[in-house]
Amino acid sequence: MAFPQTRSPSFLSDCLVAFRRYPAITTVAGAATLVAATALVNRQLAKKALRDNPPQGRFINVNGVRLHYVERGNGRPLILFHGNGSMIQDFESSGLIDLAAANYRVIVFDRPGFGHSLRPRNVVWTPEAQADLFKKALDRLSVQRAIVLGHSWGASVAVALATRHPSFVEALVLASGYYFPTARADVVASSLPAIPGLGDIISYTISPILSRLMWPAMLRKVFGPRSVPEKFAGFPKEMAFRPSQIRASAVESALMIPAASASSKTYSELDMPTIILAGEDDRLIDIDEQSARLHDEVKQSKLHRIAGAGHMIQQSATPDLMAAIDEAAAKTLH
């Protein structure tokens, strides 16, 4: 005896029925599932980035913050602070660390939230807060006085270290810095992952995808008008796409203008030799409003405008930056 075959409704049919009956609930559930899946993938990619790029230096714990640093060479201490969204490998791939290590004791930190350094959320990591943290770290490393170099956002940290601990900083080398508050529409968009709650969702879902898509255009902007040098291939971009680093970068973008406003009141206090460098064709920062104006306000400063260079002068004009370090060192010989 033959029985008629019956088929159970497929999963797709069930979903369509559910959507027709409960469209709002089904849409929310689907969106939540997509968000969770995207966050999981980005988390796994972040773990892979850490496995593929293990720390090359040492760690030091200061005030509950685990800082990663690289130390190389012997001689007078030279401290390097990288910019927003970057890490030690920026200076490493540029060749600056190896150049400087021939004559200096070079110490380079991953700033809080970047590379392999942690960024606790119970602190607002202004340039001043970071400067105090690094001063304690350098005390632990038996560094009493140093030449301090900062690039971009790192220049703000270097200035804060000089104003808050002037006896520690022998000389400053400031490259492609942002020193005075100006209207910056781009800051609003780049600061979205810093919003509490919502920012975490964005950092773990949309931002890593957008960062990967926008990476080529971003490089053209920060390196332009020069092309990206081949040596920059040593920079581990996957580390920069991690949700934690994206959020740290967003917070620093949000702090950029208020930090410059606060710091601009202290520049008259800088009385150590200061070498200021900026690319003539920087597409990120107006060097006349920033570096040239700072030169006017800091008495013991000298300004070098690098012809044909953009924002990333540590990569595209490495010899000029090395020469500035030697110039600063020469001005502090006693």
GROMACS .gro file of C-alpha atoms in nm:
model
  334
    1MET     CA    1   0.000   0.000   0.000
    2ALA     CA    2   0.148   0.335  -0.100
    3PHE     CA    3   0.128   0.633   0.128
    4PRO     CA    4   0.145   0.992  -0.001
    5GLN     CA    5   0.474   1.160   0.076
    6THR     CA    6   0.459   1.479   0.280
    7ARG     CA    7   0.737   1.730   0.316
    8SER     CA    8   0.791   1.944   0.624
    9PRO     CA    9   0.816   2.319   0.555
   10SER     CA   10   1.170   2.429   0.483
   11PHE     CA   11   1.360   2.662   0.717
   12LEU     CA   12   1.328   2.940   0.460
   13SER     CA   13   0.951   2.896   0.448
   14ASP     CA   14   0.937   2.915   0.828
   15CYS     CA   15   1.135   3.237   0.821
   16LEU     CA   16   0.906   3.390   0.558
   17VAL     CA   17   0.598   3.296   0.760
   18ALA     CA   18   0.751   3.439   1.077
   19PHE     CA   19   0.847   3.759   0.896
   20ARG     CA   20   0.491   3.806   0.763
   21ARG     CA   21   0.343   3.751   1.108
   22TYR     CA   22   0.602   3.940   1.314
   23PRO     CA   23   0.799   4.170   1.079
   24ALA     CA   24   0.944   4.399   1.346
   25ILE     CA   25   1.057   4.120   1.577
   26THR     CA   26   1.205   3.918   1.292
   27THR     CA   27   1.395   4.218   1.158
   28VAL     CA   28   1.544   4.295   1.499
   29ALA     CA   29   1.637   3.930   1.553
   30GLY     CA   30   1.802   3.910   1.211
   31ALA     CA   31   1.995   4.229   1.268
   32ALA     CA   32   2.110   4.110   1.610
   33THR     CA   33   2.227   3.782   1.460
   34LEU     CA   34   2.422   3.964   1.189
   35VAL     CA   35   2.581   4.198   1.444
   36ALA     CA   36   2.680   3.907   1.667
   37ALA     CA   37   2.827   3.714   1.375
   38THR     CA   38   3.024   4.017   1.254
   39ALA     CA   39   3.157   4.084   1.604
   40LEU     CA   40   3.265   3.721   1.637
   41VAL     CA   41   3.451   3.731   1.305
   42ASN     CA   42   3.625   4.059   1.396
   43ARG     CA   43   3.722   3.917   1.734
   44GLN     CA   44   3.879   3.613   1.571
   45LEU     CA   45   4.065   3.834   1.322
   46ALA     CA   46   4.197   4.044   1.611
   47LYS     CA   47   4.327   3.731   1.784
   48LYS     CA   48   4.493   3.621   1.461
   49ALA     CA   49   4.658   3.962   1.426
   50LEU     CA   50   4.808   3.922   1.773
   51ARG     CA   51   4.932   3.571   1.693
   52ASP     CA   52   5.086   3.685   1.366
   53ASN     CA   53   5.252   3.989   1.528
   54PRO     CA   54   5.386   3.887   1.870
   55PRO     CA   55   5.551   4.154   2.087
   56GLN     CA   56   5.914   4.218   1.995
   57GLY     CA   57   6.003   4.412   2.307
   58ARG     CA   58   5.947   4.403   2.681
   59PHE     CA   59   5.663   4.493   2.915
   60ILE     CA   60   5.648   4.721   3.215
   61ASN     CA   61   5.349   4.767   3.447
   62VAL     CA   62   5.291   5.124   3.563
   63ASN     CA   63   4.985   5.228   3.764
   64GLY     CA   64   4.801   4.918   3.646
   65VAL     CA   65   4.885   4.985   3.280
   66ARG     CA   66   5.081   4.718   3.092
   67LEU     CA   67   5.309   4.903   2.850
   68HIS     CA   68   5.502   4.742   2.567
   69TYR     CA   69   5.832   4.902   2.469
   70VAL     CA   70   6.139   4.838   2.257
   71GLU     CA   71   6.484   4.947   2.372
   72ARG     CA   72   6.787   4.948   2.146
   73GLY     CA   73   7.133   5.102   2.131
   74ASN     CA   74   7.352   5.286   2.380
   75GLY     CA   75   7.424   5.648   2.451
   76ARG     CA   76   7.207   5.945   2.539
   77PRO     CA   77   6.842   5.845   2.590
   78LEU     CA   78   6.606   5.916   2.300
   79ILE     CA   79   6.232   5.858   2.349
   80LEU     CA   80   5.998   5.813   2.051
   81PHE     CA   81   5.618   5.858   2.064
   82HIS     CA   82   5.411   5.742   1.765
   83GLY     CA   83   5.095   5.904   1.629
   84ASN     CA   84   4.727   5.815   1.655
   85GLY     CA   85   4.633   5.472   1.520
   86SER     CA   86   4.996   5.368   1.497
   87MET     CA   87   5.243   5.164   1.702
   88ILE     CA   88   5.612   5.083   1.746
   89GLN     CA   89   5.631   4.919   1.403
   90ASP     CA   90   5.583   5.257   1.239
   91PHE     CA   91   5.923   5.374   1.361
   92GLU     CA   92   6.063   5.024   1.316
   93SER     CA   93   5.962   4.992   0.951
   94SER     CA   94   6.078   5.348   0.876
   95GLY     CA   95   6.433   5.253   0.976
   96LEU     CA   96   6.453   5.539   1.229
   97ILE     CA   97   6.509   5.310   1.529
   98ASP     CA   98   6.808   5.140   1.368
   99LEU     CA   99   6.952   5.473   1.253
  100ALA     CA  100   6.919   5.633   1.594
  101ALA     CA  101   7.040   5.326   1.785
  102ALA     CA  102   7.386   5.374   1.635
  103ASN     CA  103   7.440   5.670   1.871
  104TYR     CA  104   7.152   5.679   2.117
  105ARG     CA  105   6.973   5.463   2.370
  106VAL     CA  106   6.641   5.448   2.188
  107ILE     CA  107   6.323   5.368   2.380
  108VAL     CA  108   5.997   5.340   2.185
  109PHE     CA  109   5.659   5.277   2.350
  110ASP     CA  110   5.332   5.145   2.220
  111ARG     CA  111   5.114   5.419   2.364
  112PRO     CA  112   4.808   5.304   2.568
  113GLY     CA  113   4.561   5.112   2.351
  114PHE     CA  114   4.799   5.071   2.057
  115GLY     CA  115   5.014   4.778   1.958
  116HIS     CA  116   5.056   4.555   2.262
  117SER     CA  117   4.993   4.819   2.532
  118LEU     CA  118   4.670   4.820   2.729
  119ARG     CA  119   4.439   5.121   2.771
  120PRO     CA  120   4.231   5.105   3.091
  121ARG     CA  121   3.899   5.286   3.063
  122ASN     CA  122   3.910   5.437   3.410
  123VAL     CA  123   4.143   5.710   3.281
  124VAL     CA  124   4.089   5.981   3.020
  125TRP     CA  125   4.413   5.942   2.827
  126THR     CA  126   4.490   6.304   2.749
  127PRO     CA  127   4.844   6.398   2.644
  128GLU     CA  128   4.904   6.505   3.005
  129ALA     CA  129   4.785   6.172   3.148
  130GLN     CA  130   5.005   5.983   2.904
  131ALA     CA  131   5.303   6.207   2.980
  132ASP     CA  132   5.276   6.136   3.353
  133LEU     CA  133   5.246   5.763   3.282
  134PHE     CA  134   5.555   5.757   3.061
  135LYS     CA  135   5.753   5.966   3.310
  136LYS     CA  136   5.694   5.697   3.573
  137ALA     CA  137   5.782   5.424   3.324
  138LEU     CA  138   6.105   5.600   3.231
  139ASP     CA  139   6.192   5.650   3.600
  140ARG     CA  140   6.163   5.272   3.633
  141LEU     CA  141   6.396   5.235   3.334
  142SER     CA  142   6.653   5.463   3.505
  143VAL     CA  143   6.619   5.741   3.248
  144GLN     CA  144   6.686   6.076   3.415
  145ARG     CA  145   6.701   6.308   3.113
  146ALA     CA  146   6.620   6.247   2.748
  147ILE     CA  147   6.568   6.389   2.404
  148VAL     CA  148   6.200   6.335   2.322
  149LEU     CA  149   6.052   6.296   1.974
  150GLY     CA  150   5.682   6.281   1.896
  151HIS     CA  151   5.506   6.236   1.563
  152SER     CA  152   5.151   6.368   1.506
  153TRP     CA  153   4.943   6.289   1.820
  154GLY     CA  154   5.267   6.173   1.978
  155ALA     CA  155   5.398   6.529   1.945
  156SER     CA  156   5.124   6.637   2.187
  157VAL     CA  157   5.245   6.378   2.437
  158ALA     CA  158   5.603   6.496   2.392
  159VAL     CA  159   5.500   6.859   2.457
  160ALA     CA  160   5.300   6.756   2.765
  161LEU     CA  161   5.602   6.567   2.899
  162ALA     CA  162   5.817   6.877   2.846
  163THR     CA  163   5.575   7.116   3.018
  164ARG     CA  164   5.489   6.888   3.310
  165HIS     CA  165   5.840   6.751   3.363
  166PRO     CA  166   6.075   7.013   3.216
  167SER     CA  167   6.385   6.892   3.401
  168PHE     CA  168   6.344   6.554   3.232
  169VAL     CA  169   6.328   6.674   2.871
  170GLU     CA  170   6.661   6.797   2.735
  171ALA     CA  171   6.528   6.875   2.389
  172LEU     CA  172   6.217   6.824   2.178
  173VAL     CA  173   6.178   6.703   1.821
  174LEU     CA  174   5.819   6.756   1.704
  175ALA     CA  175   5.707   6.613   1.370
  176SER     CA  176   5.375   6.678   1.190
  177GLY     CA  177   5.204   6.786   1.510
  178TYR     CA  178   4.861   6.939   1.577
  179TYR     CA  179   4.911   7.216   1.834
  180PHE     CA  180   4.626   7.466   1.806
  181PRO     CA  181   4.247   7.404   1.795
  182THR     CA  182   4.083   7.444   1.455
  183ALA     CA  183   3.754   7.341   1.297
  184ARG     CA  184   3.790   6.977   1.186
  185ALA     CA  185   3.483   6.813   1.031
  186ASP     CA  186   3.672   6.486   0.987
  187VAL     CA  187   3.711   6.452   1.364
  188VAL     CA  188   3.336   6.398   1.412
  189ALA     CA  189   3.317   6.091   1.189
  190SER     CA  190   3.639   5.935   1.318
  191SER     CA  191   3.525   5.982   1.679
  192LEU     CA  192   3.205   5.775   1.653
  193PRO     CA  193   3.362   5.453   1.793
  194ALA     CA  194   3.450   5.651   2.106
  195ILE     CA  195   3.085   5.696   2.208
  196PRO     CA  196   3.020   5.485   2.521
  197GLY     CA  197   2.808   5.178   2.445
  198LEU     CA  198   2.732   5.253   2.083
  199GLY     CA  199   3.101   5.297   2.014
  200ASP     CA  200   3.177   4.945   2.130
  201ILE     CA  201   2.918   4.804   1.891
  202ILE     CA  202   3.059   5.010   1.604
  203SER     CA  203   3.418   4.913   1.692
  204TYR     CA  204   3.341   4.543   1.689
  205THR     CA  205   3.121   4.538   1.380
  206ILE     CA  206   3.129   4.814   1.119
  207SER     CA  207   3.459   4.991   1.188
  208PRO     CA  208   3.699   4.704   1.111
  209ILE     CA  209   3.525   4.648   0.777
  210LEU     CA  210   3.528   5.017   0.689
  211SER     CA  211   3.890   5.049   0.801
  212ARG     CA  212   3.997   4.776   0.563
  213LEU     CA  213   3.803   4.932   0.277
  214MET     CA  214   3.936   5.281   0.345
  215TRP     CA  215   4.298   5.179   0.412
  216PRO     CA  216   4.433   5.251   0.058
  217ALA     CA  217   4.266   5.592   0.045
  218MET     CA  218   4.386   5.676   0.395
  219LEU     CA  219   4.744   5.589   0.302
  220ARG     CA  220   4.725   5.811  -0.007
  221LYS     CA  221   4.612   6.099   0.212
  222VAL     CA  222   4.870   6.069   0.490
  223PHE     CA  223   5.163   5.989   0.260
  224GLY     CA  224   5.067   6.217  -0.025
  225PRO     CA  225   5.194   6.374  -0.239
  226ARG     CA  226   5.464   6.106  -0.217
  227SER     CA  227   5.385   5.742  -0.276
  228VAL     CA  228   5.380   5.489   0.005
  229PRO     CA  229   5.737   5.359   0.043
  230GLU     CA  230   5.799   4.987   0.007
  231LYS     CA  231   5.941   4.969   0.359
  232PHE     CA  232   5.597   5.053   0.501
  233ALA     CA  233   5.494   4.700   0.405
  234GLY     CA  234   5.651   4.604   0.739
  235PHE     CA  235   5.373   4.788   0.923
  236PRO     CA  236   5.119   4.530   1.055
  237LYS     CA  237   4.795   4.685   0.933
  238GLU     CA  238   4.584   4.400   1.074
  239MET     CA  239   4.685   4.516   1.423
  240ALA     CA  240   4.536   4.855   1.340
  241PHE     CA  241   4.203   4.693   1.242
  242ARG     CA  242   4.147   4.538   1.586
  243PRO     CA  243   3.836   4.673   1.762
  244SER     CA  244   4.035   4.776   2.070
  245GLN     CA  245   4.281   4.982   1.868
  246ILE     CA  246   4.005   5.135   1.656
  247ARG     CA  247   3.835   5.253   1.974
  248ALA     CA  248   4.160   5.392   2.115
  249SER     CA  249   4.217   5.582   1.792
  250ALA     CA  250   3.862   5.718   1.797
  251VAL     CA  251   3.903   5.844   2.153
  252GLU     CA  252   4.223   6.025   2.059
  253SER     CA  253   4.045   6.181   1.761
  254ALA     CA  254   3.774   6.304   1.996
  255LEU     CA  255   4.037   6.445   2.234
  256MET     CA  256   4.243   6.611   1.961
  257ILE     CA  257   4.081   6.956   1.954
  258PRO     CA  258   4.023   7.000   2.330
  259ALA     CA  259   4.374   6.869   2.400
  260ALA     CA  260   4.523   7.123   2.159
  261SER     CA  261   4.318   7.399   2.321
  262ALA     CA  262   4.451   7.311   2.667
  263SER     CA  263   4.811   7.258   2.554
  264SER     CA  264   4.828   7.583   2.357
  265LYS     CA  265   4.825   7.776   2.685
  266THR     CA  266   5.154   7.614   2.792
  267TYR     CA  267   5.382   7.665   2.492
  268SER     CA  268   5.542   7.976   2.638
  269GLU     CA  269   5.680   7.751   2.913
  270LEU     CA  270   5.894   7.551   2.671
  271ASP     CA  271   6.250   7.673   2.719
  272MET     CA  272   6.445   7.371   2.592
  273PRO     CA  273   6.582   7.343   2.236
  274THR     CA  274   6.292   7.246   2.010
  275ILE     CA  275   6.319   7.127   1.651
  276ILE     CA  276   5.989   7.139   1.461
  277LEU     CA  277   5.945   6.947   1.136
  278ALA     CA  278   5.653   6.943   0.894
  279GLY     CA  279   5.591   6.832   0.539
  280GLU     CA  280   5.521   7.124   0.307
  281ASP     CA  281   5.238   6.928   0.145
  282ASP     CA  282   5.079   6.773   0.455
  283ARG     CA  283   4.720   6.689   0.353
  284LEU     CA  284   4.608   6.620   0.711
  285ILE     CA  285   4.727   6.930   0.894
  286ASP     CA  286   4.776   7.291   0.784
  287ILE     CA  287   5.140   7.343   0.877
  288ASP     CA  288   5.112   7.723   0.867
  289GLU     CA  289   4.835   7.711   1.129
  290GLN     CA  290   5.020   7.450   1.334
  291SER     CA  291   5.397   7.402   1.304
  292ALA     CA  292   5.480   7.754   1.182
  293ARG     CA  293   5.261   7.911   1.452
  294LEU     CA  294   5.423   7.693   1.721
  295HIS     CA  295   5.765   7.805   1.598
  296ASP     CA  296   5.657   8.166   1.649
  297GLU     CA  297   5.551   8.094   2.008
  298VAL     CA  298   5.845   7.880   2.125
  299LYS     CA  299   6.153   8.095   2.164
  300GLN     CA  300   6.420   7.825   2.140
  301SER     CA  301   6.270   7.655   1.836
  302LYS     CA  302   6.377   7.597   1.480
  303LEU     CA  303   6.138   7.504   1.201
  304HIS     CA  304   6.223   7.272   0.912
  305ARG     CA  305   5.973   7.256   0.629
  306ILE     CA  306   6.029   6.937   0.428
  307ALA     CA  307   5.967   7.009   0.060
  308GLY     CA  308   5.741   6.765  -0.124
  309ALA     CA  309   5.664   6.565   0.191
  310GLY     CA  310   5.330   6.491   0.352
  311HIS     CA  311   5.222   6.394   0.701
  312MET     CA  312   5.429   6.076   0.735
  313ILE     CA  313   5.771   6.238   0.732
  314GLN     CA  314   5.913   5.970   0.963
  315GLN     CA  315   5.863   5.731   0.672
  316SER     CA  316   5.917   5.948   0.364
  317ALA     CA  317   6.184   6.181   0.506
  318THR     CA  318   6.359   5.959   0.762
  319PRO     CA  319   6.707   6.115   0.710
  320ASP     CA  320   6.561   6.461   0.780
  321LEU     CA  321   6.412   6.338   1.106
  322MET     CA  322   6.740   6.174   1.204
  323ALA     CA  323   6.923   6.497   1.127
  324ALA     CA  324   6.677   6.685   1.350
  325ILE     CA  325   6.753   6.445   1.637
  326ASP     CA  326   7.127   6.507   1.596
  327GLU     CA  327   7.062   6.882   1.576
  328ALA     CA  328   6.866   6.872   1.902
  329ALA     CA  329   7.139   6.664   2.065
  330ALA     CA  330   7.407   6.910   1.955
  331LYS     CA  331   7.217   7.199   2.112
  332THR     CA  332   7.214   7.025   2.449
  333LEU     CA  333   7.580   6.927   2.476
  334HIS     CA  334   7.737   7.081   2.782
   0.00000   0.00000   0.00000
